Structures are given as C-alpha cells and as structure tokens.
Tab-separated table of C-alpha atoms in Angstrom:
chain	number	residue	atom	x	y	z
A	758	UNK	CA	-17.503	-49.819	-4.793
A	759	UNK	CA	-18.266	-50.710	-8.555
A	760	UNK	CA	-16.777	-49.236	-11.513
A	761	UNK	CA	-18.239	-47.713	-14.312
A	762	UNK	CA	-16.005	-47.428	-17.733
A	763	UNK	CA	-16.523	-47.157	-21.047
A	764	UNK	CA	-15.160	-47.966	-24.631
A	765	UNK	CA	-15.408	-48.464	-28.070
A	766	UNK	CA	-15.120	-51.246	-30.673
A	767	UNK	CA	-15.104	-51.629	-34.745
A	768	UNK	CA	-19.324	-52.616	-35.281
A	769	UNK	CA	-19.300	-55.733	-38.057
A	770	UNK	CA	-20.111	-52.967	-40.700
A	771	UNK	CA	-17.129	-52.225	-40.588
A	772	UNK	CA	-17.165	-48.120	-40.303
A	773	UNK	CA	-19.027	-47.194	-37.033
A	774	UNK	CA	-17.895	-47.448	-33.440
A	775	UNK	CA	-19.863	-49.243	-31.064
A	776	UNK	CA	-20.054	-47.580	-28.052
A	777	UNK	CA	-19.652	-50.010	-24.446
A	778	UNK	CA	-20.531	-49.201	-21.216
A	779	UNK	CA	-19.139	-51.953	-18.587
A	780	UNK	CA	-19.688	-51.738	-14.801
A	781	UNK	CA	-16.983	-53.733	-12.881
A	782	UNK	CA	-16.919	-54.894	-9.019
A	783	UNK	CA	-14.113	-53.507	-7.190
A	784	UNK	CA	-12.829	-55.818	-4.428
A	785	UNK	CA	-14.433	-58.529	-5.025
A	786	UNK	CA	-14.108	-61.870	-6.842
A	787	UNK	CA	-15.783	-61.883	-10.191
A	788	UNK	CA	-18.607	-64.618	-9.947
A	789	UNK	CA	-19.384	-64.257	-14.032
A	790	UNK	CA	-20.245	-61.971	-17.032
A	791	UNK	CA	-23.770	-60.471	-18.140
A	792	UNK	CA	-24.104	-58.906	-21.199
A	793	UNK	CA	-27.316	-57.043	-21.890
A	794	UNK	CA	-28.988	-56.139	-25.177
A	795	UNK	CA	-30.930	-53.179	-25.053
A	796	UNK	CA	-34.364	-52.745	-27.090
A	797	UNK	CA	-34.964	-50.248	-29.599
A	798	UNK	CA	-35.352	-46.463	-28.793
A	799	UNK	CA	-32.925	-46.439	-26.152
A	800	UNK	CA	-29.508	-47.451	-25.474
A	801	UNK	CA	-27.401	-49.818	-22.692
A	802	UNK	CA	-26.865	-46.638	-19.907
A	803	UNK	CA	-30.667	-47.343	-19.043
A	804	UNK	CA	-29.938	-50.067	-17.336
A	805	UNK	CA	-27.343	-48.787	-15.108
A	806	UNK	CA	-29.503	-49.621	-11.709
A	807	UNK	CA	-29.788	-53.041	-12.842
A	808	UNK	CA	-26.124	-53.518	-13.908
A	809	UNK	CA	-25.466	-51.931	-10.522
A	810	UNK	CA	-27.322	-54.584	-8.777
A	811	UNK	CA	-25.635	-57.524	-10.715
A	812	UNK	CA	-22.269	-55.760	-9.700
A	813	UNK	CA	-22.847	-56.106	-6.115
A	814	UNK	CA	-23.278	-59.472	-6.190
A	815	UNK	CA	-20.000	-59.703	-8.259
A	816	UNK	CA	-20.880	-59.828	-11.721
A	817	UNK	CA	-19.088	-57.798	-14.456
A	818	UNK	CA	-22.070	-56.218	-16.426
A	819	UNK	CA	-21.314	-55.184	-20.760
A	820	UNK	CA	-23.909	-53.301	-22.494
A	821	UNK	CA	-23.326	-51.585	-26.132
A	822	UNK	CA	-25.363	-49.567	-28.138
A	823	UNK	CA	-26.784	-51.036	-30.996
A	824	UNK	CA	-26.230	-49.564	-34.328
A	825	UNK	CA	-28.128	-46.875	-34.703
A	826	UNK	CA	-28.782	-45.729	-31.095
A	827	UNK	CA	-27.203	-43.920	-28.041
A	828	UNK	CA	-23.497	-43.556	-29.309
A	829	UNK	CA	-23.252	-45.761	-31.641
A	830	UNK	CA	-25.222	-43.814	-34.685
A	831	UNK	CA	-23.764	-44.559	-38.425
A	832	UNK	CA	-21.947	-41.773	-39.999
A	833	UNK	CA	-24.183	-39.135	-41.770
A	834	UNK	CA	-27.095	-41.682	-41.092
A	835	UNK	CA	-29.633	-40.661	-38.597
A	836	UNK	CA	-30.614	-42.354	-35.223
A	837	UNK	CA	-32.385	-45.340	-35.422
A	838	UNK	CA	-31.114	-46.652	-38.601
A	839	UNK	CA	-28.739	-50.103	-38.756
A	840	UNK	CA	-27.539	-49.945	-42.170
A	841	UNK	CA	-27.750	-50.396	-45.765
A	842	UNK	CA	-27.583	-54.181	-46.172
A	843	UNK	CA	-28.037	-57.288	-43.907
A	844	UNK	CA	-28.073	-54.349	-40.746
A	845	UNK	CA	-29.762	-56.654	-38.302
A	846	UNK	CA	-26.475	-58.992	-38.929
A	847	UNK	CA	-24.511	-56.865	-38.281
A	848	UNK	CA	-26.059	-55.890	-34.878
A	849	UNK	CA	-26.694	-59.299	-33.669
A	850	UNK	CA	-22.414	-60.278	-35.124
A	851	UNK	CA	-21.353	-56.824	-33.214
A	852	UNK	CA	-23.306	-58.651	-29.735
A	853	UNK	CA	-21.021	-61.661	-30.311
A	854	UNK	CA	-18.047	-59.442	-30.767
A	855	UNK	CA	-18.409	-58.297	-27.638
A	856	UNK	CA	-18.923	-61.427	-26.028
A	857	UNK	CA	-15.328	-62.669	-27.199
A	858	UNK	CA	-13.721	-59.641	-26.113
A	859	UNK	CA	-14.879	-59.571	-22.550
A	860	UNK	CA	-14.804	-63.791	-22.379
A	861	UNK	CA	-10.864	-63.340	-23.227
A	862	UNK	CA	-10.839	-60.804	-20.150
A	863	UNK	CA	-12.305	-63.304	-17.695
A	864	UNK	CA	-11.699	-66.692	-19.024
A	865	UNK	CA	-13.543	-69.481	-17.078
A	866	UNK	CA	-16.426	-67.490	-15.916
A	867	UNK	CA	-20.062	-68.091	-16.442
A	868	UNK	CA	-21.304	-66.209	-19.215
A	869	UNK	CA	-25.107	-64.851	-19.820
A	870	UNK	CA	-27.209	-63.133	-22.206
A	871	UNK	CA	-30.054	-60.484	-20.869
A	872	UNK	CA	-32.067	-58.736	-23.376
A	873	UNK	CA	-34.857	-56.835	-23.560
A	874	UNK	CA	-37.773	-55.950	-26.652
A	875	UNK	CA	-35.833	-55.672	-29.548
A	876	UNK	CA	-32.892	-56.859	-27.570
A	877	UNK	CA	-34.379	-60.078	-26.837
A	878	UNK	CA	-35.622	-60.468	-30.797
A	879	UNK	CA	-31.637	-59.886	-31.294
A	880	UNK	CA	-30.680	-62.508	-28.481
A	881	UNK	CA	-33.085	-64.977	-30.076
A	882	UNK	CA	-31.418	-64.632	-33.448
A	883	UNK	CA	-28.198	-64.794	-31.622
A	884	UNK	CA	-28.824	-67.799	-30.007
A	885	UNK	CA	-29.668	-69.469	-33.521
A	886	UNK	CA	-26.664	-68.163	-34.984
A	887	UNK	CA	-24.110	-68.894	-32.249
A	888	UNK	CA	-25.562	-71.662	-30.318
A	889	UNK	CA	-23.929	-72.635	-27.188
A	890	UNK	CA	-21.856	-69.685	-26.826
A	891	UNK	CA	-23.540	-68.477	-23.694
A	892	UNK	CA	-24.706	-70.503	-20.221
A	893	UNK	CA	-27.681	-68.835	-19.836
A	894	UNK	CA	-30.128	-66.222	-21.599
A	895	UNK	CA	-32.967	-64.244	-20.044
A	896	UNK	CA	-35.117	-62.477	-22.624
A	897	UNK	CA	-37.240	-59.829	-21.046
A	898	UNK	CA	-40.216	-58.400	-23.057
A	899	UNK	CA	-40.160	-60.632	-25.782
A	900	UNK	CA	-43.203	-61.756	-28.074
A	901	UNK	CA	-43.948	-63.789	-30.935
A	902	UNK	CA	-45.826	-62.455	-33.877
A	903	UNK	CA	-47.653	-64.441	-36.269
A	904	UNK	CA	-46.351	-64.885	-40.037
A	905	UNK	CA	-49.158	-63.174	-41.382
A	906	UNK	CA	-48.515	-59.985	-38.991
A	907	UNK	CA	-44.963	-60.247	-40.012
A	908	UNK	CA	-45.430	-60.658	-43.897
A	909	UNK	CA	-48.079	-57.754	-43.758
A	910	UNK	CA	-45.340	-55.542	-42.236
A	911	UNK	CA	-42.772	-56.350	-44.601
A	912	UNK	CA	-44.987	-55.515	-47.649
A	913	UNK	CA	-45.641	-51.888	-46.066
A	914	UNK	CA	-42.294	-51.202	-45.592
A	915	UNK	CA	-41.232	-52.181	-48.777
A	916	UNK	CA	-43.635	-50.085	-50.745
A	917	UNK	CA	-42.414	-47.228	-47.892
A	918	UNK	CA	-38.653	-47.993	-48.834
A	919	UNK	CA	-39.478	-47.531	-52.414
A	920	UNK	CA	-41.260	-44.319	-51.663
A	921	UNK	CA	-38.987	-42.672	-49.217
A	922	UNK	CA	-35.738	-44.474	-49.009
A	923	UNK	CA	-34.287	-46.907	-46.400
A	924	UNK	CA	-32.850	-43.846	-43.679
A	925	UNK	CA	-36.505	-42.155	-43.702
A	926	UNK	CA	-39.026	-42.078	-40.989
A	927	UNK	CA	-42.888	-43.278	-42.252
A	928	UNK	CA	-45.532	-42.094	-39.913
A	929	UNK	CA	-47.335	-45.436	-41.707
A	930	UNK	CA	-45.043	-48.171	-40.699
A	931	UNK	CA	-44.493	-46.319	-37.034
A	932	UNK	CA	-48.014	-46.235	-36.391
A	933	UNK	CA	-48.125	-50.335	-37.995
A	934	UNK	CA	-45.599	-50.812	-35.693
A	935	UNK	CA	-46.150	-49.042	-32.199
A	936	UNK	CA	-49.774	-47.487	-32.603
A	937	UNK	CA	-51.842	-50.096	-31.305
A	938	UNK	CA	-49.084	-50.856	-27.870
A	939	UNK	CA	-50.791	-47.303	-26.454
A	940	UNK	CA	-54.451	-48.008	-26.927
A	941	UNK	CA	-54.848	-50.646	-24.609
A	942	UNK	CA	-53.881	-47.981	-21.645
A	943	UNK	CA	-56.513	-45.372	-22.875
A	944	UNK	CA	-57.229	-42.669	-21.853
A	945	UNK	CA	-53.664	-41.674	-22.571
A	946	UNK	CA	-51.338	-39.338	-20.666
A	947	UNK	CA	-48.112	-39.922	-22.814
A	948	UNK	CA	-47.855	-41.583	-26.306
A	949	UNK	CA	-45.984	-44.448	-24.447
A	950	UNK	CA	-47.835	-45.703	-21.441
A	951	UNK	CA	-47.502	-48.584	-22.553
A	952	UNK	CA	-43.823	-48.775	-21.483
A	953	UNK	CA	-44.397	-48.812	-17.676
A	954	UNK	CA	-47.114	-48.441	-15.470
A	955	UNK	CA	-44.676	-46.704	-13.238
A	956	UNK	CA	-45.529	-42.487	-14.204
A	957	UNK	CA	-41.651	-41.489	-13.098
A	958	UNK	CA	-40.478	-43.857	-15.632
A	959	UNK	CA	-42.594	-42.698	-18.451
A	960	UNK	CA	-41.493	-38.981	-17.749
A	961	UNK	CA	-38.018	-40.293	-17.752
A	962	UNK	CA	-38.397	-41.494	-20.855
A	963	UNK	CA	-40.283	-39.085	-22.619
A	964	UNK	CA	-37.221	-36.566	-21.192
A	965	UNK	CA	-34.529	-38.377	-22.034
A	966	UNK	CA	-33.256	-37.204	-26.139
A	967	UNK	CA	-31.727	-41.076	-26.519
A	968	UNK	CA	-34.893	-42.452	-25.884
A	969	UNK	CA	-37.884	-42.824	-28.514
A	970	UNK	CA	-37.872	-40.359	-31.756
A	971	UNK	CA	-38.034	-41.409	-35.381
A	972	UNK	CA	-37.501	-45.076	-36.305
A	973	UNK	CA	-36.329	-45.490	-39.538
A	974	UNK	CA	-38.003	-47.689	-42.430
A	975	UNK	CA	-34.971	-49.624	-42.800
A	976	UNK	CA	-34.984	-50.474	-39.021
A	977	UNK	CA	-38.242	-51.219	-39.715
A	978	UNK	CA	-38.087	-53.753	-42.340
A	979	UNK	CA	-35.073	-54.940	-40.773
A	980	UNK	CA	-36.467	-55.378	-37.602
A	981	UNK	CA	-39.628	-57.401	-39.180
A	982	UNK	CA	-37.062	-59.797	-41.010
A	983	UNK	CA	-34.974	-61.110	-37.765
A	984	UNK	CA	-38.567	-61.585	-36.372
A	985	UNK	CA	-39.578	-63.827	-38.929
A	986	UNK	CA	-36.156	-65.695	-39.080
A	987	UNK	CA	-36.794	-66.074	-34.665
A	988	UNK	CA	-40.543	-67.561	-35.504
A	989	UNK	CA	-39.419	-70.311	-37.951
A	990	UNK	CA	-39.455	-73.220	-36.126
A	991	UNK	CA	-36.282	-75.232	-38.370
A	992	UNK	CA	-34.194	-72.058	-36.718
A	993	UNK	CA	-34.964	-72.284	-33.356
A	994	UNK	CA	-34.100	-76.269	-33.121
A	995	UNK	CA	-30.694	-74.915	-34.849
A	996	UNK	CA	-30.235	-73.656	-31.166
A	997	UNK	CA	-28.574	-75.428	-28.254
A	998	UNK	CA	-30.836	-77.806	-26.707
A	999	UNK	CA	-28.925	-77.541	-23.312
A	1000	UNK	CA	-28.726	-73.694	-22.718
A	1001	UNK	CA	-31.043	-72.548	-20.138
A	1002	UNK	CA	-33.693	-69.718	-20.951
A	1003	UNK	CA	-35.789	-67.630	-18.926
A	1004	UNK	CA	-38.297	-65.834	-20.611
A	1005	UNK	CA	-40.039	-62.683	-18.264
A	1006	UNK	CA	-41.972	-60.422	-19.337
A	1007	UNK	CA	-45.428	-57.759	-17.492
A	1008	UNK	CA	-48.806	-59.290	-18.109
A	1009	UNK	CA	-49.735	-56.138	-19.287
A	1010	UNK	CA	-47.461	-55.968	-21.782
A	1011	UNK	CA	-49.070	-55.196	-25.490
A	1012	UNK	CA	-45.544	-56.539	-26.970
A	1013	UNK	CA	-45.853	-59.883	-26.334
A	1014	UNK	CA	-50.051	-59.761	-26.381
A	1015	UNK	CA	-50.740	-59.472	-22.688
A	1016	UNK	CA	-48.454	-62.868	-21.818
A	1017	UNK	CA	-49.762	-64.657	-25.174
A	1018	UNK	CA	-46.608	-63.660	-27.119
A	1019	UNK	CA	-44.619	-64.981	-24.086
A	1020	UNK	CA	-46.407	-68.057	-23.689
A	1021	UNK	CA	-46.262	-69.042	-27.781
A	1022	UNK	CA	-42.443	-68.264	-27.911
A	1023	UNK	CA	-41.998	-70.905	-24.670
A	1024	UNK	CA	-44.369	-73.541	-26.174
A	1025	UNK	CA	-42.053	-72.596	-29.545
A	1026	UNK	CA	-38.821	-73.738	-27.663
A	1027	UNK	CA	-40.104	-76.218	-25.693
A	1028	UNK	CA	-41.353	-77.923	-28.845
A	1029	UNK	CA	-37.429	-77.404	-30.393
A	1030	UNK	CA	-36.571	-79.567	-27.652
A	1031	UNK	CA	-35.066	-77.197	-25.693
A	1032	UNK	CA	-34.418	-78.718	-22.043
A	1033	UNK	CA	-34.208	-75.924	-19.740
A	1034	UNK	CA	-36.846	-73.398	-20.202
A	1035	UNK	CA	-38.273	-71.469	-17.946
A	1036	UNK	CA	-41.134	-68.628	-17.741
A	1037	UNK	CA	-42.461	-65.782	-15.416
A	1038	UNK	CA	-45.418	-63.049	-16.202
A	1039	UNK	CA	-45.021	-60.081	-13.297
A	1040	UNK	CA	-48.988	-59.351	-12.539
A	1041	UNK	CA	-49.480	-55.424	-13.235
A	1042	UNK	CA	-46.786	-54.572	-15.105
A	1043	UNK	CA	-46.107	-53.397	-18.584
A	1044	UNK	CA	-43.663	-53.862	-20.924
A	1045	UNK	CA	-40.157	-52.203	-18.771
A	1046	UNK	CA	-40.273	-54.758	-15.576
A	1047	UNK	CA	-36.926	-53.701	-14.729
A	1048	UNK	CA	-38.328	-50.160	-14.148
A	1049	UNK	CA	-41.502	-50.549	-12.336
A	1050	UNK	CA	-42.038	-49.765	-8.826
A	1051	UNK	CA	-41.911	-53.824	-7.721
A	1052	UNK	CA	-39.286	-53.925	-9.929
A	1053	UNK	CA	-36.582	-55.480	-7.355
A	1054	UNK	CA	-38.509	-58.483	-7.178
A	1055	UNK	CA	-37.889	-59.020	-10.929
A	1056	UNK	CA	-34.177	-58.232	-9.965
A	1057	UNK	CA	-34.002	-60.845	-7.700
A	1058	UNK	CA	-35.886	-63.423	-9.406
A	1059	UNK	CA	-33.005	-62.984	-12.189
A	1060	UNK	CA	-30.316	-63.233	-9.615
A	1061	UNK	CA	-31.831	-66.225	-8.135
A	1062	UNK	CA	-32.382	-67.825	-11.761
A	1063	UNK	CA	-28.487	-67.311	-12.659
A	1064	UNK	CA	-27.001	-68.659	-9.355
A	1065	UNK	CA	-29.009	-72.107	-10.087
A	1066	UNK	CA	-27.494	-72.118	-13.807
C-alpha cells in the first residue's frame, strides 16, 4: 500500500510556505523520483490518481503548490497571485528546491520532471535555468505562442497593472487570456470545456473551490514573461542537449493550437540540438489527458517512456 504525506518548505520569496504533497511506495524498492508541476488554477492533489499509478510501479511521486494556489497562497495576497517582483522566479527556484530536498532523500535514483499547462511553461524555464538537473522531462499540455501574441499580452497587462494594481483580477486580460480556449467547443455547457472532453471531469472542476477563480494581473504578466523567455531560441540551446523530453499533449487542445503549439515547441528543440525528443498528440482529447476517459493509455505511454530513459 502507498503512502500519502505531506509538508511544507520556505518558497524562494522568502515568506510563504510551500505546501508538498508526496505519495511514497510501501514495501517496495524505490525505482526513482517524479516530481510534477501543476498548471495554473489548480494545485498538485489533482493528480493524486496519477501519482498513485507511478507509486505502484515504485516511484516516489512530489507535487507542491505553486505560489499562489492550493496551500501555498502569499500572505494577505489573494489566490492566484506569485508575487511582487521576479514571481515566476521564484516559482520555477521553489521547483528546484524541491528537487534537492527529495534527491538528498533518495540519492542515486532516476530523477524526472512532469508538468502540465502552466506547469510545463515552468518546467521549460526550469530546464533553461538548471540544465541537466533532471533525467527526463515530460511536458503535458504545453504550447508555443508567437512573439507578437506574447508582446500584445504584455502591453494589456501593463496598462491593466497601472490601472488596477498587480494583486487585481481584469476581466480584460482573463478574457485575452482564456476566452478564446472555450469557443472552439461551442455550444457551451461550462465556461471550461475546453479542459476535458470527459463531462465528470469538467463538473469536478467547476466543484472543486481550488480550481479556476480569479487570476490575477500580476500572474498574468508574469505568466506572459516566462513564455517569452521559453520561445527565445538562444534560451532553449542554454538547455542540456542530452536530457530526454517527451512532449504530450490532446489534439483538441486550444492551448497548444490543436497540436500546432506542440509541434512548433518540438521543431523549437529539435532545432537547439536537443538529442532525445520525443512527441505524442492523444486523438479526441482536450487539454487534461491525464483525466479523460482513455486516459490510462496516456498513463502508460508515460510509464513506458520513463522505463526506456
């Protein structure tokens, strides 16, 4: 039988706790480590089935909250905020953080990186930042905006900044940033369809109070400025030509364009010179693969990719 635990660490700003959740196998010798960056609007619990799965076949799983989200929200700041200054630094330092902690708990294991939306804009940064740290990553969800998208962005949520302050919601930037993902699955039943075709997983998410609300302009902006550092092409051949990715991502997925996203950021990498890179689109499937109805193939296709790395 696994076991779930949780903690707490000091986030790289310095003042706010970053709250851990960390499924162990019981009995069992420990294969390797994944750590898993969530996306935005949620928080590292969701993916307790998955974790689950990885347990039984004897890995130990890590997932924090991100700044801002779940139970790791910055004091008298509301959810879905990362900070004052530098904030997507900080998140993507506090990921590393908790990759030394739980490497020094299980030296000489195979170490990888999962993460999803946001999480895998974060990962990509990461691996920039810290290259060769990890043996693997799998970025699920990801996409690849142009510079024009992302400079158009930027300019709104400055003016929005200006006009409301960094810890504000804008129903301008949130409909900039999410408002076109839902129109592509009209008519519309939720204001998020587009997370999952699978209807038990939208309700899920609609229900749960951790998931969606207000994002923040700061988040926003800050959001919009690791994207354009991951798109740069001098920073992605600042990463480690050897490490393995796996990108996977829905076809139907309006983050990365319908696969288009997906396909750019692989031609990106594979242009960087990175060596190992490897890509799947799941026919049918929207932008939470790990929660769709078929979604144990996608488990097992990630299984199968980490055994060969």
């Amino acid at each position: 039988m696994n076991r779930m635990s949780e903690s707490y660490y000091l986030s790289s700003d310095g003042k706010t706790k970053i709250h851990v959740n960390k499924w162990t196998p019981e009995n069992t010798y420990i294969r390797g480590v994944v750590q898993i960056a969530h996306g935005i609007a949620e928080y590292g619990y969701r993916y307790h089935e998955f974790a689950e799965f990885l347990c039984d076949q004897g890995f130990v799983v890590v997932a924090n909250d991100h700044l801002g989200h779940g139970s790791s929200v910055v004091q008298d700041k509301p959810r879905l905020y990362f900070g004052e200054n530098e904030g997507w630094w900080d998140v993507v330092d506090d990921m590393e953080k908790l990759r030394c902690k739980t490497a020094q708990e299980y030296p000489g294991r195979s170490y990888f990186l999962f993460g999803h939306s946001m999480g895998s804009f974060l990962s990509r940064s990461y691996l920039i930042r810290y290259p060769g740290k990890m043996d693997g990553c799998i970025l699920c969800g990801t996409g690849h905006p142009s510079a024009m998208t992302i400079f158009g962005g930027k300019l709104v949520s400055g003016v929005e900044i200006k006009r409301l302050g960094k810890d504000k919601f804008s129903a301008l930037t949130d409909q900039l940033a999410f408002g076109s993902y839902n129109k592509k699955f009209a008519p519309n039943r939720t204001q998020v369809d587009w997370v999952s075709a699978n209807e038990e997983n939208v309700n899920a998410y609609v229900e749960d109070p951790l998931c969606g609300g207000d994002t923040t302009v700061g988040l926003f902006r800050d959001l919009l400025s690791g994207l354009r550092y991951i798109t740069k092409q001098t920073n992605i051949e600042k990463m480690d030509k050897e490490q393995p990715i796996l990108l996977i991502a829905g076809k139907n997925d309006p983050v990365g364009e319908m696969g288009k996203g997906v396909q750019k950021a692989y031609r990106c990498f594979r242009k960087a010179g990175v060596k190992d890179v490897e890509m799947k689109l799941y026919e049918g499937m929207r932008h939470e693969i790990l929660n769709e109805v078929e979604k144990e193939q996608v488990y097992y296709d990630i299984l199968e990719w980490i055994n060969k790395k």
